[in-house]
């Protein structure tokens, strides 16, 4: 790769000759010494790759080269270009400066503090400014002007911004225009190739419809970047996405070796983690893989007598201030895993990622409900366990928890939005699922029973609600027997992407529980109105399930429309900003599931090529969405009954 660089290129930070590393998200080339500082900042600040000894997707390297050659470094050193900065004593580092403290202080100021970036005039409403920047980004990505988009991203534009008028994201626009380098830049800053527009189409769909096959294939690779990187770390191979192979699960050379207690605990807990918890853990392991691989390249390319010192070593993952102190501490503890333990953990994550994305053909709706409840109770047990090993970073936390405890506690500070907004997985991702038709029929039977039981429960609730209103007493204890420890956090929506998020076929990470103690809200609708709308939703769901059982695929879309209308009417009963966290959570699950249901049902409409080849697999998704709608409606009936009786 390095032969593509011109000999005149210099380090962006100290102007040293022949830079051999790149900071991917900053669009710069850097020398060995400056790279040692970048590595200590963490991937949330700078993502480094060696230009020669690290494998590069060709278009990603082309993106970095284009940014560098078009003056991307001036974005990060804007104020230093002003002659007045020399008079004030501010200057960039030079090759003769010492790494510590001279170069290190400059690089931290440049990239971590953004001390030299051009600042926009202050405005009273920062959110409007960010929205304006994101709209500019949305328009700019249709062109090839990468440095303009990088500047907007540096100022706060959101790569995953959903344009309210256009109904799509910047990655949709770039994909439609065939701008593969813009797509690479957006992906580096967290754009998700699986995000759907208002019509249910993903950027991959846009690229294929526009005839941009190379871009479409690259977006699929980006979507699987996390699991691909883990597999490549262990076996040096990546899946063949073009031919429908999306996962490689390496095998241990000697599986008879005893595992450490920590590794055994990790394997045991993985199965019961919610999708969001599992994703957080997988991303942390991804970062640790990157640290270990970069360390190996670093040690192999340095002059050990002069450069490799204690000050250039990165012994564990640097602290990311966006994460909680306990999660940061857990991330650091990944460095304690020896090669065998870490490989075992990676294999377990790959296996469970495949299971979660493809779905288990033996699972039923009842099993899903039991897993949800088990996950909630399991999270409580996880949080009560501590590890007595010493901390790596005493600044990060005074507590000491194991890896899964960290992921669990960190997740409690995240919003439920990311779990509820997961769209349906494409049919291509389900190609390896066996016995799909048998599983679908079994699941239909189970869900028919679930919905019949739900109807019975609704009638019982209605009677109880009438009795409770007459007696003006508190609800019976069977509505208040499950704790709810989920705490929303508005900061979750600002999570920046350094890895791709995982997409699950029917995210069930929201616990099917009632909120034990909710503040009374006089604006909630009456219990009778909510039950009446829920009965209508249940009736429509039963109609849809009968159509699925009888293979009447042409009835899917009309049924989904009726369900959507009933859901919209039910949601309209509630205030736009209810006080209860449980009401907000249930409403989000209700409406997002109805939207996903419509999207899946549209796939069964006959096209030029007839029905989709994997209509049974689409049916599984339809059933899962219907189940999520029924679950959310039940939650709303329960919490409304409780609040109105208080």
mmCIF file of N, CA and C in Angstrom, residues 383-462:
data_model
loop_
_atom_site.group_PDB
_atom_site.id
_atom_site.type_symbol
_atom_site.label_atom_id
_atom_site.label_comp_id
_atom_site.label_asym_id
_atom_site.label_seq_id
_atom_site.Cartn_x
_atom_site.Cartn_y
_atom_site.Cartn_z
ATOM 1 N N UNK A 383 -25.372 -8.042 38.161
ATOM 2 C CA UNK A 383 -24.951 -6.785 38.770
ATOM 3 C C UNK A 383 -24.525 -6.947 40.220
ATOM 4 N N UNK A 384 -24.923 -8.050 40.844
ATOM 5 C CA UNK A 384 -24.572 -8.245 42.249
ATOM 6 C C UNK A 384 -23.238 -8.941 42.431
ATOM 7 N N UNK A 385 -22.592 -9.338 41.317
ATOM 8 C CA UNK A 385 -21.334 -10.063 41.407
ATOM 9 C C UNK A 385 -20.172 -9.109 41.193
ATOM 10 N N UNK A 386 -19.109 -9.275 42.000
ATOM 11 C CA UNK A 386 -17.925 -8.441 41.877
ATOM 12 C C UNK A 386 -16.698 -9.323 41.719
ATOM 13 N N UNK A 387 -15.639 -8.700 41.260
ATOM 14 C CA UNK A 387 -14.374 -9.383 41.072
ATOM 15 C C UNK A 387 -13.351 -8.715 41.966
ATOM 16 N N UNK A 388 -12.561 -9.499 42.694
ATOM 17 C CA UNK A 388 -11.624 -8.915 43.643
ATOM 18 C C UNK A 388 -10.250 -8.666 43.048
ATOM 19 N N UNK A 389 -10.118 -8.728 41.713
ATOM 20 C CA UNK A 389 -8.829 -8.454 41.105
ATOM 21 C C UNK A 389 -8.566 -6.951 41.099
ATOM 22 N N UNK A 390 -7.276 -6.534 41.151
ATOM 23 C CA UNK A 390 -6.965 -5.106 41.192
ATOM 24 C C UNK A 390 -7.277 -4.417 39.878
ATOM 25 N N UNK A 391 -7.515 -3.106 39.953
ATOM 26 C CA UNK A 391 -7.843 -2.324 38.770
ATOM 27 C C UNK A 391 -6.593 -2.018 37.967
ATOM 28 N N UNK A 392 -6.795 -1.845 36.650
ATOM 29 C CA UNK A 392 -5.718 -1.315 35.827
ATOM 30 C C UNK A 392 -5.654 0.199 35.967
ATOM 31 N N UNK A 393 -6.812 0.822 35.985
ATOM 32 C CA UNK A 393 -6.866 2.279 35.969
ATOM 33 C C UNK A 393 -7.681 2.748 37.166
ATOM 34 N N UNK A 394 -7.010 3.216 38.193
ATOM 35 C CA UNK A 394 -7.713 3.621 39.408
ATOM 36 C C UNK A 394 -8.543 4.867 39.177
ATOM 37 N N UNK A 395 -8.227 5.615 38.118
ATOM 38 C CA UNK A 395 -8.998 6.820 37.827
ATOM 39 C C UNK A 395 -10.353 6.459 37.250
ATOM 40 N N UNK A 396 -10.384 5.362 36.500
ATOM 41 C CA UNK A 396 -11.626 4.991 35.835
ATOM 42 C C UNK A 396 -12.724 4.685 36.828
ATOM 43 N N UNK A 397 -12.394 3.957 37.911
ATOM 44 C CA UNK A 397 -13.425 3.588 38.877
ATOM 45 C C UNK A 397 -12.778 3.045 40.132
ATOM 46 N N UNK A 398 -13.444 3.236 41.245
ATOM 47 C CA UNK A 398 -12.993 2.627 42.484
ATOM 48 C C UNK A 398 -13.620 1.254 42.671
ATOM 49 N N UNK A 399 -14.575 0.918 41.803
ATOM 50 C CA UNK A 399 -15.208 -0.382 41.878
ATOM 51 C C UNK A 399 -14.429 -1.354 41.013
ATOM 52 N N UNK A 400 -14.711 -2.630 41.191
ATOM 53 C CA UNK A 400 -14.055 -3.643 40.375
ATOM 54 C C UNK A 400 -15.088 -4.675 39.988
ATOM 55 N N UNK A 401 -15.415 -4.749 38.720
ATOM 56 C CA UNK A 401 -16.432 -5.677 38.256
ATOM 57 C C UNK A 401 -15.884 -6.483 37.109
ATOM 58 N N UNK A 402 -16.519 -7.633 36.867
ATOM 59 C CA UNK A 402 -16.041 -8.453 35.764
ATOM 60 C C UNK A 402 -16.598 -7.935 34.447
ATOM 61 N N UNK A 403 -16.194 -8.574 33.355
ATOM 62 C CA UNK A 403 -16.496 -8.063 32.021
ATOM 63 C C UNK A 403 -17.982 -7.955 31.752
ATOM 64 N N UNK A 404 -18.738 -8.981 32.139
ATOM 65 C CA UNK A 404 -20.161 -8.942 31.842
ATOM 66 C C UNK A 404 -20.911 -7.972 32.736
ATOM 67 N N UNK A 405 -20.436 -7.786 33.991
ATOM 68 C CA UNK A 405 -21.040 -6.804 34.876
ATOM 69 C C UNK A 405 -20.907 -5.423 34.269
ATOM 70 N N UNK A 406 -19.742 -5.152 33.727
ATOM 71 C CA UNK A 406 -19.511 -3.855 33.089
ATOM 72 C C UNK A 406 -20.495 -3.621 31.963
ATOM 73 N N UNK A 407 -20.655 -4.612 31.084
ATOM 74 C CA UNK A 407 -21.576 -4.451 29.969
ATOM 75 C C UNK A 407 -22.996 -4.252 30.457
ATOM 76 N N UNK A 408 -23.381 -4.989 31.521
ATOM 77 C CA UNK A 408 -24.736 -4.884 32.039
ATOM 78 C C UNK A 408 -25.010 -3.508 32.620
ATOM 79 N N UNK A 409 -24.092 -3.008 33.471
ATOM 80 C CA UNK A 409 -24.310 -1.708 34.095
ATOM 81 C C UNK A 409 -24.248 -0.584 33.080
ATOM 82 N N UNK A 410 -23.366 -0.725 32.095
ATOM 83 C CA UNK A 410 -23.284 0.320 31.071
ATOM 84 C C UNK A 410 -24.582 0.390 30.292
ATOM 85 N N UNK A 411 -25.191 -0.760 30.036
ATOM 86 C CA UNK A 411 -26.419 -0.776 29.269
ATOM 87 C C UNK A 411 -27.558 -0.090 29.993
ATOM 88 N N UNK A 412 -27.557 -0.131 31.340
ATOM 89 C CA UNK A 412 -28.630 0.520 32.090
ATOM 90 C C UNK A 412 -28.631 2.013 31.878
ATOM 91 N N UNK A 413 -27.494 2.568 31.436
ATOM 92 C CA UNK A 413 -27.413 4.000 31.220
ATOM 93 C C UNK A 413 -27.707 4.366 29.777
ATOM 94 N N UNK A 414 -28.046 3.387 28.971
ATOM 95 C CA UNK A 414 -28.345 3.642 27.567
ATOM 96 C C UNK A 414 -29.856 3.747 27.372
ATOM 97 N N UNK A 415 -30.262 4.461 26.329
ATOM 98 C CA UNK A 415 -31.678 4.561 26.018
ATOM 99 C C UNK A 415 -32.169 3.277 25.384
ATOM 100 N N UNK A 416 -33.463 3.014 25.552
ATOM 101 C CA UNK A 416 -34.046 1.847 24.917
ATOM 102 C C UNK A 416 -34.274 2.078 23.431
ATOM 103 N N UNK A 417 -34.055 3.312 22.969
ATOM 104 C CA UNK A 417 -34.359 3.632 21.577
ATOM 105 C C UNK A 417 -33.623 2.729 20.610
ATOM 106 N N UNK A 418 -32.338 2.453 20.887
ATOM 107 C CA UNK A 418 -31.565 1.669 19.942
ATOM 108 C C UNK A 418 -32.105 0.253 19.828
ATOM 109 N N UNK A 419 -32.653 -0.295 20.930
ATOM 110 C CA UNK A 419 -33.235 -1.624 20.860
ATOM 111 C C UNK A 419 -34.549 -1.600 20.082
ATOM 112 N N UNK A 420 -35.325 -0.539 20.284
ATOM 113 C CA UNK A 420 -36.658 -0.501 19.691
ATOM 114 C C UNK A 420 -36.627 -0.079 18.244
ATOM 115 N N UNK A 421 -35.520 0.543 17.804
ATOM 116 C CA UNK A 421 -35.469 1.060 16.446
ATOM 117 C C UNK A 421 -34.824 0.094 15.470
ATOM 118 N N UNK A 422 -34.402 -1.099 15.928
ATOM 119 C CA UNK A 422 -33.788 -2.053 15.022
ATOM 120 C C UNK A 422 -34.785 -2.454 13.951
ATOM 121 N N UNK A 423 -34.417 -2.314 12.701
ATOM 122 C CA UNK A 423 -35.294 -2.681 11.606
ATOM 123 C C UNK A 423 -35.203 -4.167 11.303
ATOM 124 N N UNK A 424 -36.013 -4.656 10.383
ATOM 125 C CA UNK A 424 -35.965 -6.071 10.041
ATOM 126 C C UNK A 424 -34.676 -6.426 9.319
ATOM 127 N N UNK A 425 -34.242 -7.655 9.518
ATOM 128 C CA UNK A 425 -33.046 -8.126 8.843
ATOM 129 C C UNK A 425 -33.427 -8.572 7.445
ATOM 130 N N UNK A 426 -32.567 -8.353 6.471
ATOM 131 C CA UNK A 426 -32.861 -8.735 5.102
ATOM 132 C C UNK A 426 -32.949 -10.243 4.974
ATOM 133 N N UNK A 427 -33.664 -10.684 3.952
ATOM 134 C CA UNK A 427 -33.844 -12.112 3.737
ATOM 135 C C UNK A 427 -32.495 -12.794 3.504
ATOM 136 N N UNK A 428 -31.560 -12.066 2.893
ATOM 137 C CA UNK A 428 -30.254 -12.649 2.592
ATOM 138 C C UNK A 428 -29.549 -13.147 3.841
ATOM 139 N N UNK A 429 -29.798 -12.474 4.957
ATOM 140 C CA UNK A 429 -29.124 -12.849 6.191
ATOM 141 C C UNK A 429 -29.666 -14.149 6.781
ATOM 142 N N UNK A 430 -30.765 -14.647 6.218
ATOM 143 C CA UNK A 430 -31.372 -15.858 6.768
ATOM 144 C C UNK A 430 -31.175 -17.085 5.870
ATOM 145 N N UNK A 431 -30.256 -16.963 4.878
ATOM 146 C CA UNK A 431 -30.115 -18.035 3.910
ATOM 147 C C UNK A 431 -29.671 -19.345 4.539
ATOM 148 N N UNK A 432 -28.944 -19.276 5.662
ATOM 149 C CA UNK A 432 -28.416 -20.493 6.266
ATOM 150 C C UNK A 432 -29.362 -21.098 7.302
ATOM 151 N N UNK A 433 -30.506 -20.511 7.529
ATOM 152 C CA UNK A 433 -31.445 -21.074 8.510
ATOM 153 C C UNK A 433 -32.066 -22.357 7.948
ATOM 154 N N UNK A 434 -31.987 -23.442 8.711
ATOM 155 C CA UNK A 434 -32.514 -24.727 8.254
ATOM 156 C C UNK A 434 -33.934 -24.932 8.755
ATOM 157 N N UNK A 435 -34.672 -25.694 7.977
ATOM 158 C CA UNK A 435 -36.043 -26.070 8.334
ATOM 159 C C UNK A 435 -36.896 -24.843 8.639
ATOM 160 N N UNK A 436 -36.766 -23.832 7.800
ATOM 161 C CA UNK A 436 -37.461 -22.572 8.071
ATOM 162 C C UNK A 436 -38.973 -22.753 8.055
ATOM 163 N N UNK A 437 -39.482 -23.534 7.133
ATOM 164 C CA UNK A 437 -40.927 -23.700 7.036
ATOM 165 C C UNK A 437 -41.498 -24.398 8.260
ATOM 166 N N UNK A 438 -40.810 -25.450 8.712
ATOM 167 C CA UNK A 438 -41.271 -26.174 9.896
ATOM 168 C C UNK A 438 -41.268 -25.254 11.107
ATOM 169 N N UNK A 439 -40.200 -24.468 11.226
ATOM 170 C CA UNK A 439 -40.110 -23.549 12.362
ATOM 171 C C UNK A 439 -41.207 -22.500 12.303
ATOM 172 N N UNK A 440 -41.497 -22.003 11.094
ATOM 173 C CA UNK A 440 -42.546 -20.994 10.954
ATOM 174 C C UNK A 440 -43.898 -21.537 11.398
ATOM 175 N N UNK A 441 -44.214 -22.744 10.938
ATOM 176 C CA UNK A 441 -45.507 -23.319 11.289
ATOM 177 C C UNK A 441 -45.617 -23.553 12.792
ATOM 178 N N UNK A 442 -44.507 -24.006 13.391
ATOM 179 C CA UNK A 442 -44.527 -24.229 14.838
ATOM 180 C C UNK A 442 -44.718 -22.917 15.582
ATOM 181 N N UNK A 443 -44.054 -21.878 15.087
ATOM 182 C CA UNK A 443 -44.150 -20.582 15.747
ATOM 183 C C UNK A 443 -45.548 -19.991 15.589
ATOM 184 N N UNK A 444 -46.157 -20.221 14.426
ATOM 185 C CA UNK A 444 -47.524 -19.744 14.212
ATOM 186 C C UNK A 444 -48.471 -20.375 15.233
ATOM 187 N N UNK A 445 -48.334 -21.693 15.409
ATOM 188 C CA UNK A 445 -49.186 -22.378 16.373
ATOM 189 C C UNK A 445 -48.997 -21.817 17.776
ATOM 190 N N UNK A 446 -47.750 -21.591 18.137
ATOM 191 C CA UNK A 446 -47.474 -21.039 19.460
ATOM 192 C C UNK A 446 -48.075 -19.657 19.615
ATOM 193 N N UNK A 447 -47.930 -18.817 18.580
ATOM 194 C CA UNK A 447 -48.422 -17.441 18.681
ATOM 195 C C UNK A 447 -49.943 -17.378 18.655
ATOM 196 N N UNK A 448 -50.561 -18.315 17.951
ATOM 197 C CA UNK A 448 -52.017 -18.370 17.999
ATOM 198 C C UNK A 448 -52.480 -18.628 19.428
ATOM 199 N N UNK A 449 -51.770 -19.537 20.114
ATOM 200 C CA UNK A 449 -52.103 -19.816 21.510
ATOM 201 C C UNK A 449 -51.848 -18.581 22.370
ATOM 202 N N UNK A 450 -50.711 -17.915 22.109
ATOM 203 C CA UNK A 450 -50.381 -16.718 22.884
ATOM 204 C C UNK A 450 -51.454 -15.657 22.716
ATOM 205 N N UNK A 451 -51.915 -15.438 21.481
ATOM 206 C CA UNK A 451 -52.915 -14.407 21.242
ATOM 207 C C UNK A 451 -54.274 -14.788 21.815
ATOM 208 N N UNK A 452 -54.594 -16.074 21.784
ATOM 209 C CA UNK A 452 -55.837 -16.505 22.429
ATOM 210 C C UNK A 452 -55.769 -16.261 23.931
ATOM 211 N N UNK A 453 -54.619 -16.584 24.497
ATOM 212 C CA UNK A 453 -54.433 -16.324 25.923
ATOM 213 C C UNK A 453 -54.500 -14.835 26.216
ATOM 214 N N UNK A 454 -53.944 -14.034 25.291
ATOM 215 C CA UNK A 454 -53.975 -12.586 25.477
ATOM 216 C C UNK A 454 -55.409 -12.070 25.490
ATOM 217 N N UNK A 455 -56.251 -12.620 24.623
ATOM 218 C CA UNK A 455 -57.657 -12.199 24.605
ATOM 219 C C UNK A 455 -58.335 -12.526 25.924
ATOM 220 N N UNK A 456 -58.036 -13.708 26.437
ATOM 221 C CA UNK A 456 -58.608 -14.086 27.730
ATOM 222 C C UNK A 456 -58.120 -13.150 28.829
ATOM 223 N N UNK A 457 -56.827 -12.832 28.790
ATOM 224 C CA UNK A 457 -56.275 -11.940 29.809
ATOM 225 C C UNK A 457 -56.888 -10.542 29.726
ATOM 226 N N UNK A 458 -57.142 -10.093 28.499
ATOM 227 C CA UNK A 458 -57.742 -8.767 28.339
ATOM 228 C C UNK A 458 -59.149 -8.719 28.930
ATOM 229 N N UNK A 459 -59.907 -9.789 28.725
ATOM 230 C CA UNK A 459 -61.259 -9.825 29.296
ATOM 231 C C UNK A 459 -61.194 -9.816 30.820
ATOM 232 N N UNK A 460 -60.248 -10.579 31.370
ATOM 233 C CA UNK A 460 -60.087 -10.601 32.825
ATOM 234 C C UNK A 460 -59.669 -9.222 33.330
ATOM 235 N N UNK A 461 -58.741 -8.592 32.600
ATOM 236 C CA UNK A 461 -58.298 -7.249 32.991
ATOM 237 C C UNK A 461 -59.453 -6.253 32.976
ATOM 238 N N UNK A 462 -60.297 -6.368 31.950
ATOM 239 C CA UNK A 462 -61.418 -5.439 31.846
ATOM 240 C C UNK A 462 -62.358 -5.581 33.048
#
